[in-house]
Amino acid sequence: MGKEQEDAERDAMLNEAGYIVLRFTEIPSIRQLHKHIGITPAMRA
């Protein structure tokens, strides 16, 4: 089984358990993470 298939199966399991799975091709910056999960600057204060 390839890595993509393993990731897809793991993602499906986590989704069934109620988790939201975000995948990035590279390690994201804090700013990118905040953007993807919807945190605004006002929320961080």
Short mmCIF file of N, CA and C in Angstrom, two decimals:
data_model
loop_
_atom_site.label_atom_id
_atom_site.label_comp_id
_atom_site.label_asym_id
_atom_site.label_seq_id
_atom_site.Cartn_x
_atom_site.Cartn_y
_atom_site.Cartn_z
N MET A 1 0.86 -1.18 0.00
CA MET A 1 0.00 0.00 0.00
C MET A 1 0.90 1.24 0.00
N GLY A 2 0.55 2.21 -0.85
CA GLY A 2 1.33 3.43 -0.94
C GLY A 2 1.01 4.42 0.16
N LYS A 3 1.89 5.39 0.31
CA LYS A 3 1.71 6.41 1.36
C LYS A 3 0.40 7.18 1.19
N GLU A 4 0.05 7.52 -0.05
CA GLU A 4 -1.20 8.26 -0.28
C GLU A 4 -2.41 7.46 0.19
N GLN A 5 -2.41 6.16 -0.09
CA GLN A 5 -3.52 5.30 0.33
C GLN A 5 -3.57 5.20 1.85
N GLU A 6 -2.42 5.05 2.48
CA GLU A 6 -2.37 4.99 3.95
C GLU A 6 -2.89 6.29 4.55
N ASP A 7 -2.48 7.42 3.98
CA ASP A 7 -2.95 8.72 4.46
C ASP A 7 -4.46 8.85 4.29
N ALA A 8 -4.99 8.40 3.14
CA ALA A 8 -6.42 8.49 2.89
C ALA A 8 -7.20 7.65 3.89
N GLU A 9 -6.72 6.46 4.19
CA GLU A 9 -7.39 5.60 5.17
C GLU A 9 -7.33 6.21 6.57
N ARG A 10 -6.19 6.77 6.92
CA ARG A 10 -6.03 7.42 8.23
C ARG A 10 -6.96 8.64 8.32
N ASP A 11 -7.01 9.42 7.25
CA ASP A 11 -7.89 10.59 7.22
C ASP A 11 -9.35 10.18 7.37
N ALA A 12 -9.76 9.11 6.69
CA ALA A 12 -11.14 8.63 6.79
C ALA A 12 -11.47 8.21 8.21
N MET A 13 -10.54 7.51 8.85
CA MET A 13 -10.76 7.07 10.23
C MET A 13 -10.91 8.28 11.16
N LEU A 14 -10.04 9.27 11.00
CA LEU A 14 -10.11 10.46 11.84
C LEU A 14 -11.40 11.25 11.58
N ASN A 15 -11.80 11.35 10.32
CA ASN A 15 -13.05 12.04 9.98
C ASN A 15 -14.25 11.34 10.62
N GLU A 16 -14.27 10.02 10.58
CA GLU A 16 -15.35 9.26 11.21
C GLU A 16 -15.41 9.52 12.71
N ALA A 17 -14.25 9.75 13.31
CA ALA A 17 -14.19 10.02 14.75
C ALA A 17 -14.51 11.48 15.07
N GLY A 18 -14.76 12.29 14.04
CA GLY A 18 -15.15 13.68 14.27
C GLY A 18 -14.03 14.69 14.17
N TYR A 19 -12.85 14.24 13.75
CA TYR A 19 -11.72 15.17 13.61
C TYR A 19 -11.71 15.77 12.22
N ILE A 20 -11.22 16.99 12.12
CA ILE A 20 -11.00 17.64 10.83
C ILE A 20 -9.52 17.46 10.50
N VAL A 21 -9.24 16.94 9.32
CA VAL A 21 -7.86 16.67 8.93
C VAL A 21 -7.43 17.69 7.88
N LEU A 22 -6.34 18.38 8.15
CA LEU A 22 -5.74 19.30 7.19
C LEU A 22 -4.38 18.75 6.81
N ARG A 23 -4.11 18.68 5.53
CA ARG A 23 -2.81 18.19 5.07
C ARG A 23 -2.12 19.30 4.28
N PHE A 24 -0.85 19.43 4.51
CA PHE A 24 -0.03 20.43 3.83
C PHE A 24 1.14 19.71 3.16
N THR A 25 1.58 20.21 2.01
CA THR A 25 2.72 19.59 1.34
C THR A 25 4.04 19.97 2.01
N GLU A 26 4.03 21.11 2.72
CA GLU A 26 5.20 21.55 3.48
C GLU A 26 4.74 22.01 4.85
N ILE A 27 5.67 22.18 5.77
CA ILE A 27 5.31 22.67 7.10
C ILE A 27 4.81 24.10 6.97
N PRO A 28 3.56 24.35 7.39
CA PRO A 28 3.01 25.70 7.23
C PRO A 28 3.51 26.66 8.31
N SER A 29 3.47 27.94 7.98
CA SER A 29 3.79 28.96 8.98
C SER A 29 2.60 29.10 9.92
N ILE A 30 2.82 29.76 11.04
CA ILE A 30 1.73 30.02 11.98
C ILE A 30 0.62 30.80 11.29
N ARG A 31 0.99 31.78 10.49
CA ARG A 31 0.01 32.59 9.76
C ARG A 31 -0.84 31.72 8.83
N GLN A 32 -0.19 30.80 8.11
CA GLN A 32 -0.94 29.91 7.21
C GLN A 32 -1.89 29.01 8.00
N LEU A 33 -1.43 28.50 9.14
CA LEU A 33 -2.30 27.67 9.97
C LEU A 33 -3.51 28.46 10.45
N HIS A 34 -3.28 29.66 10.94
CA HIS A 34 -4.38 30.50 11.41
C HIS A 34 -5.38 30.75 10.27
N LYS A 35 -4.86 31.02 9.08
CA LYS A 35 -5.73 31.28 7.93
C LYS A 35 -6.59 30.05 7.61
N HIS A 36 -5.98 28.88 7.63
CA HIS A 36 -6.71 27.66 7.27
C HIS A 36 -7.73 27.24 8.32
N ILE A 37 -7.49 27.55 9.57
CA ILE A 37 -8.45 27.15 10.60
C ILE A 37 -9.35 28.29 11.04
N GLY A 38 -9.19 29.46 10.43
CA GLY A 38 -10.11 30.56 10.65
C GLY A 38 -9.86 31.40 11.89
N ILE A 39 -8.62 31.48 12.34
CA ILE A 39 -8.29 32.34 13.47
C ILE A 39 -7.90 33.71 12.94
N THR A 40 -8.56 34.74 13.46
CA THR A 40 -8.25 36.11 13.05
C THR A 40 -7.32 36.74 14.08
N PRO A 41 -6.62 37.82 13.70
CA PRO A 41 -5.73 38.49 14.67
C PRO A 41 -6.46 38.89 15.95
N ALA A 42 -7.71 39.32 15.85
CA ALA A 42 -8.46 39.73 17.04
C ALA A 42 -8.69 38.56 17.99
N MET A 43 -8.81 37.36 17.45
CA MET A 43 -9.06 36.18 18.28
C MET A 43 -7.82 35.78 19.08
N ARG A 44 -6.64 36.15 18.58
CA ARG A 44 -5.39 35.77 19.25
C ARG A 44 -5.07 36.68 20.41
N ALA A 45 -5.65 37.86 20.46
CA ALA A 45 -5.33 38.84 21.50
C ALA A 45 -5.89 38.45 22.84
#
